[in-house]
mmCIF file of C-alpha atoms and ligand atoms in Angstrom:
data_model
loop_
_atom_site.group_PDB
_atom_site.id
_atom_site.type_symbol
_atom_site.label_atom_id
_atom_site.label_comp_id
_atom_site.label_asym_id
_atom_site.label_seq_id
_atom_site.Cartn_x
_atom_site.Cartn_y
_atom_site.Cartn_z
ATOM 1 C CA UNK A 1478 100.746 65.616 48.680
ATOM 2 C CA UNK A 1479 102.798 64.166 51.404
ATOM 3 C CA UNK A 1480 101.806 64.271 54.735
ATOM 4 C CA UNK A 1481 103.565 62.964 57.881
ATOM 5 C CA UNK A 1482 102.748 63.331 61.998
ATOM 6 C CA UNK A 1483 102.436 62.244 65.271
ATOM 7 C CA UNK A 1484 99.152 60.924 66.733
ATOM 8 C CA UNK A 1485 98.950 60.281 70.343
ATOM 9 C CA UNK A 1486 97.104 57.733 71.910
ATOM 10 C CA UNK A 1487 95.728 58.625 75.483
ATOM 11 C CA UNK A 1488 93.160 56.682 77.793
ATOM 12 C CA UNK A 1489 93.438 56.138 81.522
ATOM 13 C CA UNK A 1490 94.827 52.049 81.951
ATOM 14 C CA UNK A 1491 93.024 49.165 80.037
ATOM 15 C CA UNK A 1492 90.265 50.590 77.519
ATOM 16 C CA UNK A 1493 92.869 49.166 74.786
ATOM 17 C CA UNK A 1494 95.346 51.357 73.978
ATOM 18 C CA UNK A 1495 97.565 49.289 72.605
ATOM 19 C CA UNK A 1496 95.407 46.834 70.751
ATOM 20 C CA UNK A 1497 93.994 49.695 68.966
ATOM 21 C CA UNK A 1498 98.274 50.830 67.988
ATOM 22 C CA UNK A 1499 98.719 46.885 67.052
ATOM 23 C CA UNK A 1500 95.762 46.814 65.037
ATOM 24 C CA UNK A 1501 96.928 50.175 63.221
ATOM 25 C CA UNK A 1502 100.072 48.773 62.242
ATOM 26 C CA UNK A 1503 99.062 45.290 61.034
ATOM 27 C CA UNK A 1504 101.719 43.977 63.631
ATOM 28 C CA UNK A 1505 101.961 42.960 67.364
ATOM 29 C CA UNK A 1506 104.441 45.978 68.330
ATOM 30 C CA UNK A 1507 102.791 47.231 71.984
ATOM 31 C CA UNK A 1508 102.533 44.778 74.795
ATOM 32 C CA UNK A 1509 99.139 44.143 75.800
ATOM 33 C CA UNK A 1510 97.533 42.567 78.339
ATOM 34 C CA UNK A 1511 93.597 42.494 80.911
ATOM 35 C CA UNK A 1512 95.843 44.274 83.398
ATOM 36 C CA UNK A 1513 96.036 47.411 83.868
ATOM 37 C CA UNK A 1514 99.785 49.530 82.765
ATOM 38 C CA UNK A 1515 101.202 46.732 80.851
ATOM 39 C CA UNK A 1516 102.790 49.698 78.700
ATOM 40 C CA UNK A 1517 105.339 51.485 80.932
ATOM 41 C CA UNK A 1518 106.838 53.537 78.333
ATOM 42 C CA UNK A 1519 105.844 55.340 74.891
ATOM 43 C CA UNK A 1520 106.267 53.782 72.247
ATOM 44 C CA UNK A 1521 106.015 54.928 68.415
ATOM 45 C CA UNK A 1522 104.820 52.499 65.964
ATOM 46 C CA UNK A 1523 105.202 53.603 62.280
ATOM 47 C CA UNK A 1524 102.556 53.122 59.701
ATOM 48 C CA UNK A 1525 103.618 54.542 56.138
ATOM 49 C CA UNK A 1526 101.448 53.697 53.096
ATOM 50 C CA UNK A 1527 101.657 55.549 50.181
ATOM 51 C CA UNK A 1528 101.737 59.622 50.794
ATOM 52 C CA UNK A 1529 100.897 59.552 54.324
ATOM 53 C CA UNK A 1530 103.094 58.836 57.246
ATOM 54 C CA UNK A 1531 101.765 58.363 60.408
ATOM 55 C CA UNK A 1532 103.198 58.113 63.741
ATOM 56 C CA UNK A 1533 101.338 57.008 66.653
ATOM 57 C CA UNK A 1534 102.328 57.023 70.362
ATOM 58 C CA UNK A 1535 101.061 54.544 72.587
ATOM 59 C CA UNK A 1536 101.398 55.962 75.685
ATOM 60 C CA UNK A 1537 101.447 54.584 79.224
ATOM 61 C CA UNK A 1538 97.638 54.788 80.704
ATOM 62 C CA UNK A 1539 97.514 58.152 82.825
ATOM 63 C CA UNK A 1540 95.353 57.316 86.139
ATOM 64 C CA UNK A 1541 95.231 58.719 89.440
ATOM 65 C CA UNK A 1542 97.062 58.949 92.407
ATOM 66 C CA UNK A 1543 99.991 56.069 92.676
ATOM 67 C CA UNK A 1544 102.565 57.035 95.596
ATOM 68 C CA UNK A 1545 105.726 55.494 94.123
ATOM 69 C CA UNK A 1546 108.171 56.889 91.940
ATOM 70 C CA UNK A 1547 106.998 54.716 88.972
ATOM 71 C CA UNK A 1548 103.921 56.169 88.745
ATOM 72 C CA UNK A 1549 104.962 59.263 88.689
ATOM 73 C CA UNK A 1550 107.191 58.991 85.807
ATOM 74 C CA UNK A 1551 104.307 56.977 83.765
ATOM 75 C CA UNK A 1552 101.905 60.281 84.235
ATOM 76 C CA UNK A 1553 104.995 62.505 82.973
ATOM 77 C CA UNK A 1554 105.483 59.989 79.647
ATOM 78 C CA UNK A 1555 101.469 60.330 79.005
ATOM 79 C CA UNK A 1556 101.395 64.543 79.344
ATOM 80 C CA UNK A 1557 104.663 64.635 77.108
ATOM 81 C CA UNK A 1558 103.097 62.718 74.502
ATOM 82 C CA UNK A 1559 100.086 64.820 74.217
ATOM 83 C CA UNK A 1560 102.097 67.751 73.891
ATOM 84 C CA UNK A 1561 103.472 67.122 70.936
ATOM 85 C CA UNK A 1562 100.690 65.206 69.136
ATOM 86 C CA UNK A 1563 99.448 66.717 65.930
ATOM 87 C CA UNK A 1564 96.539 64.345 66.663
ATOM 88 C CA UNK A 1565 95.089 62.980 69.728
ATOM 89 C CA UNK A 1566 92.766 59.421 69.688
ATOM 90 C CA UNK A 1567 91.249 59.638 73.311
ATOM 91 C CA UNK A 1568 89.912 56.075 73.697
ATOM 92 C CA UNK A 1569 87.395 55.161 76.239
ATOM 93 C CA UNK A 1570 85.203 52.451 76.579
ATOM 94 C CA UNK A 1571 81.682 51.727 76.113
ATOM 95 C CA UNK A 1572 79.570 52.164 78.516
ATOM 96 C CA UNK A 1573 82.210 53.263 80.999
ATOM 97 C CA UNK A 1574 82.988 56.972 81.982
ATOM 98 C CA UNK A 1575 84.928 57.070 85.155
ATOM 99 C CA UNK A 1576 86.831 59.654 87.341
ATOM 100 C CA UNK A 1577 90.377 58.744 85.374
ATOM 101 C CA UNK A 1578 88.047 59.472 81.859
ATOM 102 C CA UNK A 1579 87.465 62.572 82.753
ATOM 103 C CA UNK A 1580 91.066 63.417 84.169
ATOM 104 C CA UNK A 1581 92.410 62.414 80.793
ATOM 105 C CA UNK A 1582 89.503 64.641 78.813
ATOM 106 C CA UNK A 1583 90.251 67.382 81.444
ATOM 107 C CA UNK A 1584 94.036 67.478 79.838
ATOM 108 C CA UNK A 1585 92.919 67.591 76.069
ATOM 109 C CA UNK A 1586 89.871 69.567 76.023
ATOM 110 C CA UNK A 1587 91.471 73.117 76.019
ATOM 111 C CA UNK A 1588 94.273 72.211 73.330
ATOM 112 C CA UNK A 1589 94.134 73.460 69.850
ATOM 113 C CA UNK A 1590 95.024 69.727 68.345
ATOM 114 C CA UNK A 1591 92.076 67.443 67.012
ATOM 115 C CA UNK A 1592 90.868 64.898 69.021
ATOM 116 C CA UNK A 1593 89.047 61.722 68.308
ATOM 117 C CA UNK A 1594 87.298 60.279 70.744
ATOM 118 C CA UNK A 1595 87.026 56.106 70.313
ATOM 119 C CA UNK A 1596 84.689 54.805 72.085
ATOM 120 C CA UNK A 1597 86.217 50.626 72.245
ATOM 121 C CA UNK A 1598 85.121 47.543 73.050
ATOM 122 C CA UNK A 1599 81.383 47.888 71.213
ATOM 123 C CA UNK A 1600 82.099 43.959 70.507
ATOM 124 C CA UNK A 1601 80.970 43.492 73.833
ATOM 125 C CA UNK A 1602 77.578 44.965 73.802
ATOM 126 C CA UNK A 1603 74.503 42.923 73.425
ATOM 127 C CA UNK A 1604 72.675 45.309 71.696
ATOM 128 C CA UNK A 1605 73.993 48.470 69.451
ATOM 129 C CA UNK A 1606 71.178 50.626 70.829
ATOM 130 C CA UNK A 1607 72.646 50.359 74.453
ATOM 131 C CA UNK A 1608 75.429 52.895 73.516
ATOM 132 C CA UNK A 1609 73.282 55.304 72.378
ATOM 133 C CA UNK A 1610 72.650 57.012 75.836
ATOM 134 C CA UNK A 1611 76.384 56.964 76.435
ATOM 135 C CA UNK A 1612 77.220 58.965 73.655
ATOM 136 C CA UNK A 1613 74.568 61.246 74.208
ATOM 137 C CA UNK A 1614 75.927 61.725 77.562
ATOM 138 C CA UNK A 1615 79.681 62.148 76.542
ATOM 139 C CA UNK A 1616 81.653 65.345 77.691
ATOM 140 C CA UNK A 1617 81.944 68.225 74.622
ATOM 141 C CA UNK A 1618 84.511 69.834 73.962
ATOM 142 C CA UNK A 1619 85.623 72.227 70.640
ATOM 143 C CA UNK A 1620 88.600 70.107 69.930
ATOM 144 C CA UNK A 1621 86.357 67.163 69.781
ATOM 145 C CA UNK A 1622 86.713 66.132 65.236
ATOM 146 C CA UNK A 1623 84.262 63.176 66.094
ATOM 147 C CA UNK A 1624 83.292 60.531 68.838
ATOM 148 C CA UNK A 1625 83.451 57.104 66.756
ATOM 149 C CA UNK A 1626 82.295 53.700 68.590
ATOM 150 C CA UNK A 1627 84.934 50.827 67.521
ATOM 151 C CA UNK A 1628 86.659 47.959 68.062
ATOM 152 C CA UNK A 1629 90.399 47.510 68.817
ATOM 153 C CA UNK A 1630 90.214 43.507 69.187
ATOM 154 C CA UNK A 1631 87.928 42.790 66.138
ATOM 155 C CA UNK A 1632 89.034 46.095 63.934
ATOM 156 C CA UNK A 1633 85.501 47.325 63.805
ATOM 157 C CA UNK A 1634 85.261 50.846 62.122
ATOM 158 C CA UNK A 1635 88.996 51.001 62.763
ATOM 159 C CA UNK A 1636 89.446 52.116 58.693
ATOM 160 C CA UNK A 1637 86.512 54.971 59.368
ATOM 161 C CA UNK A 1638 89.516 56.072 62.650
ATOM 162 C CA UNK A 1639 92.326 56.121 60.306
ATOM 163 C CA UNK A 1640 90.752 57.820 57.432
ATOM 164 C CA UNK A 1641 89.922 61.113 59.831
ATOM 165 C CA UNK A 1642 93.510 60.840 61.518
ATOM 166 C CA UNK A 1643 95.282 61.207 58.323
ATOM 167 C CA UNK A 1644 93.333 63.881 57.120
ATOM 168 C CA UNK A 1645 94.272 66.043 60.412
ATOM 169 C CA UNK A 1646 97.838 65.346 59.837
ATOM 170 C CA UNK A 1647 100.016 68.569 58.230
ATOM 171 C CA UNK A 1648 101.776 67.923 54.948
ATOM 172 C CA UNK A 1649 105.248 67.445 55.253
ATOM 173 C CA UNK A 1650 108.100 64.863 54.091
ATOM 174 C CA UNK A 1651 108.103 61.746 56.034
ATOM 175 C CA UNK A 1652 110.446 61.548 59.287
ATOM 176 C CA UNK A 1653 111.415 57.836 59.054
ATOM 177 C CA UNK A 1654 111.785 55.042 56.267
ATOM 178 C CA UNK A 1655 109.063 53.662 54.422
ATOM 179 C CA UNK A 1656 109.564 49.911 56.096
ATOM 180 C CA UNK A 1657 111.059 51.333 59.974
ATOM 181 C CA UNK A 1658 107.924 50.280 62.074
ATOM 182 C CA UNK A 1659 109.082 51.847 65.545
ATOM 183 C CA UNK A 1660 111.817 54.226 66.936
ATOM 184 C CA UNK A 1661 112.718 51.331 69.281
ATOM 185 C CA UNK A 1662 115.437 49.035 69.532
ATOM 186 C CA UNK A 1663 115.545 44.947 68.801
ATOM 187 C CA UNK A 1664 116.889 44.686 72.311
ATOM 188 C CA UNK A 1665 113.722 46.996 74.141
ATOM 189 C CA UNK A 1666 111.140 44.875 72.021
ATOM 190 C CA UNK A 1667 112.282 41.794 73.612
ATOM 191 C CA UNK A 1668 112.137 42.979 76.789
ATOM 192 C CA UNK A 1669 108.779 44.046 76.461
ATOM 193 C CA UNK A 1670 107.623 40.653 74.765
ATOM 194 C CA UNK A 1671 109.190 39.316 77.852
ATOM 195 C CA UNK A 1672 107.683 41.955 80.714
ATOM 196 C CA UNK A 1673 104.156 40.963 78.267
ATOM 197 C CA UNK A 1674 104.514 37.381 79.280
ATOM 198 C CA UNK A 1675 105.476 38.131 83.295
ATOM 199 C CA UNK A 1676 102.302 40.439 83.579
ATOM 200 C CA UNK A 1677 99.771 37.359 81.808
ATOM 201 C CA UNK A 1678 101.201 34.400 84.577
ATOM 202 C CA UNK A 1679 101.412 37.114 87.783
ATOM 203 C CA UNK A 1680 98.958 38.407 90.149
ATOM 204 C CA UNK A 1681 98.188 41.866 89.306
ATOM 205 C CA UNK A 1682 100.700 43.203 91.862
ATOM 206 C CA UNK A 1683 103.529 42.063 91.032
ATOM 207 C CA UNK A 1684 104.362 43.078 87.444
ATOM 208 C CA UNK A 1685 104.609 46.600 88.950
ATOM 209 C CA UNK A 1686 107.785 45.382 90.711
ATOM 210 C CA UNK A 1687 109.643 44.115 88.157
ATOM 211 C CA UNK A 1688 111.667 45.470 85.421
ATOM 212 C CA UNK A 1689 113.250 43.307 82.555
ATOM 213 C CA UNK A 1690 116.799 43.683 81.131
ATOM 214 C CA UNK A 1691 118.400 41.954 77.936
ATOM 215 C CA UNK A 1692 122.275 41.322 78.766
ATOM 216 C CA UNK A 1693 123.102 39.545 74.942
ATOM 217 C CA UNK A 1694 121.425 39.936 71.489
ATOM 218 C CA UNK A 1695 123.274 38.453 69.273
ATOM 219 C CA UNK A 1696 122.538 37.154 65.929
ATOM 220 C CA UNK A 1697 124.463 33.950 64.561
ATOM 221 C CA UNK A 1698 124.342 31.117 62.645
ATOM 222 C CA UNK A 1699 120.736 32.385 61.669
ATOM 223 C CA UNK A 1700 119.929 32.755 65.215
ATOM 224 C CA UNK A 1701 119.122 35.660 67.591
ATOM 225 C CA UNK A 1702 120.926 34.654 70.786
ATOM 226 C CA UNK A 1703 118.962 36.825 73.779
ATOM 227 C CA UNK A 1704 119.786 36.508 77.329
ATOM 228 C CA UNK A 1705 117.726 38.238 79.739
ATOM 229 C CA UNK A 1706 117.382 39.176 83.232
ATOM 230 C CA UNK A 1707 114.155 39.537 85.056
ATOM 231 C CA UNK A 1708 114.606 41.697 88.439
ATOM 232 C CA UNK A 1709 112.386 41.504 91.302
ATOM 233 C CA UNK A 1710 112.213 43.040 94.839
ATOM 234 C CA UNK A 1711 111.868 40.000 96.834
ATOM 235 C CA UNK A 1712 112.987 36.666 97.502
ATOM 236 C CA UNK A 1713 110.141 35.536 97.618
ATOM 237 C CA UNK A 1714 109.138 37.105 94.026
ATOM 238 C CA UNK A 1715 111.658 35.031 92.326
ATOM 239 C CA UNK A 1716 110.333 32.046 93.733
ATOM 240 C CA UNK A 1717 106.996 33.384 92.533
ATOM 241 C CA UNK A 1718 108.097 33.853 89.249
ATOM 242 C CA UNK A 1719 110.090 30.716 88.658
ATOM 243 C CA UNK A 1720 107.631 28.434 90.426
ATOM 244 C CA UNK A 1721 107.690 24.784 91.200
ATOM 245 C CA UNK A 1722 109.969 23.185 89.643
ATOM 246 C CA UNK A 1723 111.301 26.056 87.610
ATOM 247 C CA UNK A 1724 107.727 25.215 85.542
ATOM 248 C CA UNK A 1725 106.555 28.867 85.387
ATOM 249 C CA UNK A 1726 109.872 30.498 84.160
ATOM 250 C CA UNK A 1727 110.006 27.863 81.905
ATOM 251 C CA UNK A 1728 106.442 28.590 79.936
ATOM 252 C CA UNK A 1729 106.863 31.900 80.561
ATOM 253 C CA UNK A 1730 110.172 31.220 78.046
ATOM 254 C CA UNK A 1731 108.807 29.834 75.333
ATOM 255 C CA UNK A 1732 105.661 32.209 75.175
ATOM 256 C CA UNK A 1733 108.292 35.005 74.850
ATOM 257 C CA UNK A 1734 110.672 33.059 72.375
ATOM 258 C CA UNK A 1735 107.302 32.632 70.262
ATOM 259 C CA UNK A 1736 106.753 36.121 69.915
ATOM 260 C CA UNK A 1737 110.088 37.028 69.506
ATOM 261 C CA UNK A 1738 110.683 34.676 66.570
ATOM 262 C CA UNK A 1739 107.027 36.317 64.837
ATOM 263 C CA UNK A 1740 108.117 40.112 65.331
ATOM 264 C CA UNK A 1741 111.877 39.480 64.457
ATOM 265 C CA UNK A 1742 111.377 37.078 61.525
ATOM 266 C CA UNK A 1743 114.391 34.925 62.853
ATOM 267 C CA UNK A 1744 114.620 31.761 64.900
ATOM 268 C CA UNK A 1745 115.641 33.022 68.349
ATOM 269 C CA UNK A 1746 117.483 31.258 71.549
ATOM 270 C CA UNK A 1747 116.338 32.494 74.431
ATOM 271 C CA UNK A 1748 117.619 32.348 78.343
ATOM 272 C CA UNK A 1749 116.212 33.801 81.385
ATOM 273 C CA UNK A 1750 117.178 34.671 84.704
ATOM 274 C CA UNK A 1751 115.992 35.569 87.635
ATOM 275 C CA UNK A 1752 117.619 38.447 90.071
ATOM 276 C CA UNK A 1753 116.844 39.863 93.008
ATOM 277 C CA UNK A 1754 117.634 44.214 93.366
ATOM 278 C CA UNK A 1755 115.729 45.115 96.175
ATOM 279 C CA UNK A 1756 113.456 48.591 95.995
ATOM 280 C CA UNK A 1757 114.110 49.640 92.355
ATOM 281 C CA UNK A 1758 110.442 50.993 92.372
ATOM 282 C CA UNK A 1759 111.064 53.424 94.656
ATOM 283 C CA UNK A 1760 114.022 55.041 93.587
ATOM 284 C CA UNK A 1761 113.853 57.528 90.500
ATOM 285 C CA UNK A 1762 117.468 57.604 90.189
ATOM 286 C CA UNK A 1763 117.579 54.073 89.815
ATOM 287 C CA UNK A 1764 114.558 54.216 87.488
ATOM 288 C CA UNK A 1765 116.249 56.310 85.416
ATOM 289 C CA UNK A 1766 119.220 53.970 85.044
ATOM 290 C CA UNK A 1767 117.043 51.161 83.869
ATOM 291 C CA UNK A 1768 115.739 53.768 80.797
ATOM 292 C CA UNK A 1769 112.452 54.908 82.590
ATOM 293 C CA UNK A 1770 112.796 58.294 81.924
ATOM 294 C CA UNK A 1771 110.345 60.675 80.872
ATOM 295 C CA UNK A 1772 111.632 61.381 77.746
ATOM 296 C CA UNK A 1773 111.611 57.658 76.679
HETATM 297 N N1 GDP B 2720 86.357 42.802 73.956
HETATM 298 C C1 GDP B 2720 87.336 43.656 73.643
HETATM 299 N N2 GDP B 2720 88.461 43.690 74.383
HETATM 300 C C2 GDP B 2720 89.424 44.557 74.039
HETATM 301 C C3 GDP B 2720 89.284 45.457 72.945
HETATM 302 N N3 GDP B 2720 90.401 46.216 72.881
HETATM 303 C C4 GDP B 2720 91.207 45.810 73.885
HETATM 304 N N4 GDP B 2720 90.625 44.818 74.594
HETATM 305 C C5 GDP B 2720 91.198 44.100 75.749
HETATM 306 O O1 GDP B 2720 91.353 44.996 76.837
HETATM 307 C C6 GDP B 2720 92.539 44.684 77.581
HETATM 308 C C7 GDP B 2720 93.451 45.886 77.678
HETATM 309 O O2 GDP B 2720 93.937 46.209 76.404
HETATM 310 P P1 GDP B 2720 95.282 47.031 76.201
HETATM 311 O O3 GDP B 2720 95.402 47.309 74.734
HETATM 312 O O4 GDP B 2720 96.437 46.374 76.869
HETATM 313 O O5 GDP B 2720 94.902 48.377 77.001
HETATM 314 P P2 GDP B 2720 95.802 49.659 77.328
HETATM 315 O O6 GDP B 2720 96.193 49.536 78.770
HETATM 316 O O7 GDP B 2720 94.897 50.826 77.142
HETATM 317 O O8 GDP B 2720 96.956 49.668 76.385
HETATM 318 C C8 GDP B 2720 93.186 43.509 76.862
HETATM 319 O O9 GDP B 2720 92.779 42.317 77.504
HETATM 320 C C9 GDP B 2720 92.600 43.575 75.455
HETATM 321 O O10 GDP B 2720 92.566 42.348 74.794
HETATM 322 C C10 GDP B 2720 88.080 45.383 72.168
HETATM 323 O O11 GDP B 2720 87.855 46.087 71.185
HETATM 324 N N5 GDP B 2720 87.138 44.472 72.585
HETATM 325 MG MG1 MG B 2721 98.966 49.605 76.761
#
């Protein structure tokens, strides 16, 4: 019997989100990184293998408060996802249960879809037996299928995950081709590879004020040909990000064009710039033009 869905997976910023949607597909498709947000918009990553299709949504972390318009619109990406999930993997991490856990089990626990709650990071512990008083602890809740310690990094119990979330989904005919791994463009992926890079080299502000766009993809002569501008607020951000000697910009190039050439399975030329657009974040109309939209 065939069986095809969408999974969403929800956790307030940094319990590993998108490690756990990597590890799922066998491939690097989400940007990750030990900052919190690094994934601004859903983004579906495909995993078909034999009868079962499933389609997982990484979503961008939902967390409190956040003033500026960006924020908003990451909170509105999150909610829609969940919506439509025929599966939800809530992932927290051990031992943590904070006020942004409990906002994000506050918007699942009344739904009628299945839930699995992942409890990540158990790599970490010292001992197994320390997480047995946090799951004793852990919020109930009907929708709850089963609370399952892994890890996302190592892929620990990851196969015990996937065998309950295809199980939950509905039968059905698949909605995309065996071999399409995401809904997203070439073009998007590289800009995320490239945002991916920006948020490992910055200070934990200022990836939040930058937004990445690719003005050529082009493949010839056996080559992907990407050009692509990184905007910033400041002046003194694109100093920031090109550092001395245009060193920065220039590692922060070759990490990207590395990962490009490993998730496009091409040789790729890459060229960045830096531009300045001054208060993009706080501007939803403007957000909106750059393809932050809810519906993204
Ligand atoms: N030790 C450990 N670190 C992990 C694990 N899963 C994710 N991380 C790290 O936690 C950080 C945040 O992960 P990420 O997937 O970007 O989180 P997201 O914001 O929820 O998508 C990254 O530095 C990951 O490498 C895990 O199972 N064990
Ligand atoms: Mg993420």
């Amino acid at each position: 019997m065939k069986r095809c869905g969408y999974i969403a997976i929800v956790g307030r910023p940094n319990v590993g989100k998108s490690t756990l949607m990597n590890y799922l597909l066998g491939q690097k498709l989400s940007i990750t990184a030990h900052k919190p947000q690094t994934t601004r918009h859903s983004i579906l990553g495909i995993h078909t293998q034999d009868d079962v299709q499933c389609i997982f949504i990484d979503t961008p972390g939902i967390h409190i408060g956040g003033k500026r318009a960006l924020n908003r619109v990451l909170n509105k990406a999150a909610q829609a996802a969940i919506q439509d999930a025929d599966a939800i993997v809530m992932i927290v991490q051990a031992s943590d249960w904070t006020d942004e856990d409990q906002l994000v089990f506050d918007r699942v626990k009344n739904l009628k879809t299945p839930v699995f709650l992942a409890v990540n990071k158990i790599d970490r512990l010292n001992e197994k037996q320390e997480l047995l008083p946090y799951l004793a602890n852990l919020p109930e809740s009907e929708n709850i299928q089963e609370v399952i310690p892994i890890s996302a990094r190592k892929g620990q119990n990851v196969a015990r995950l996937e065998t309950l979330i295809t199980e939950a989904l509905p039968p059905g005919d698949h909605f995309f081709a065996e071999d399409q791994i995401t809904d997203r463009s070439s073009r998007f992926l590289a800009a995320e590879l490239v945002r991916e890079q920006l948020t490992r080299f910055l200070s934990k502000e200022l990836p939040y004020a930058l937004s990445v766009e690719i003005e050529q993809f082009e493949h010839s002569g056996g080559v992907d040909h990407i050009s692509a501008v990184i905007w910033v607020e400041k002046k003194s951000q694109k100093g920031i990000i090109i550092g001395k000697g245009g060193e920065r910009l220039k590692e922060i190039g070759k990490r990207s064009r590395v990962s490009m050439e490993k998730l496009f399975g091409s040789k790729v030329y890459l060229q960045l710039w830096v531009k300045i657009k001054s208060g993009w974040a706080d501007d939803e109309r403007t957000l909106r033009s750059l393809g932050y939209t809810d519906n993204q």
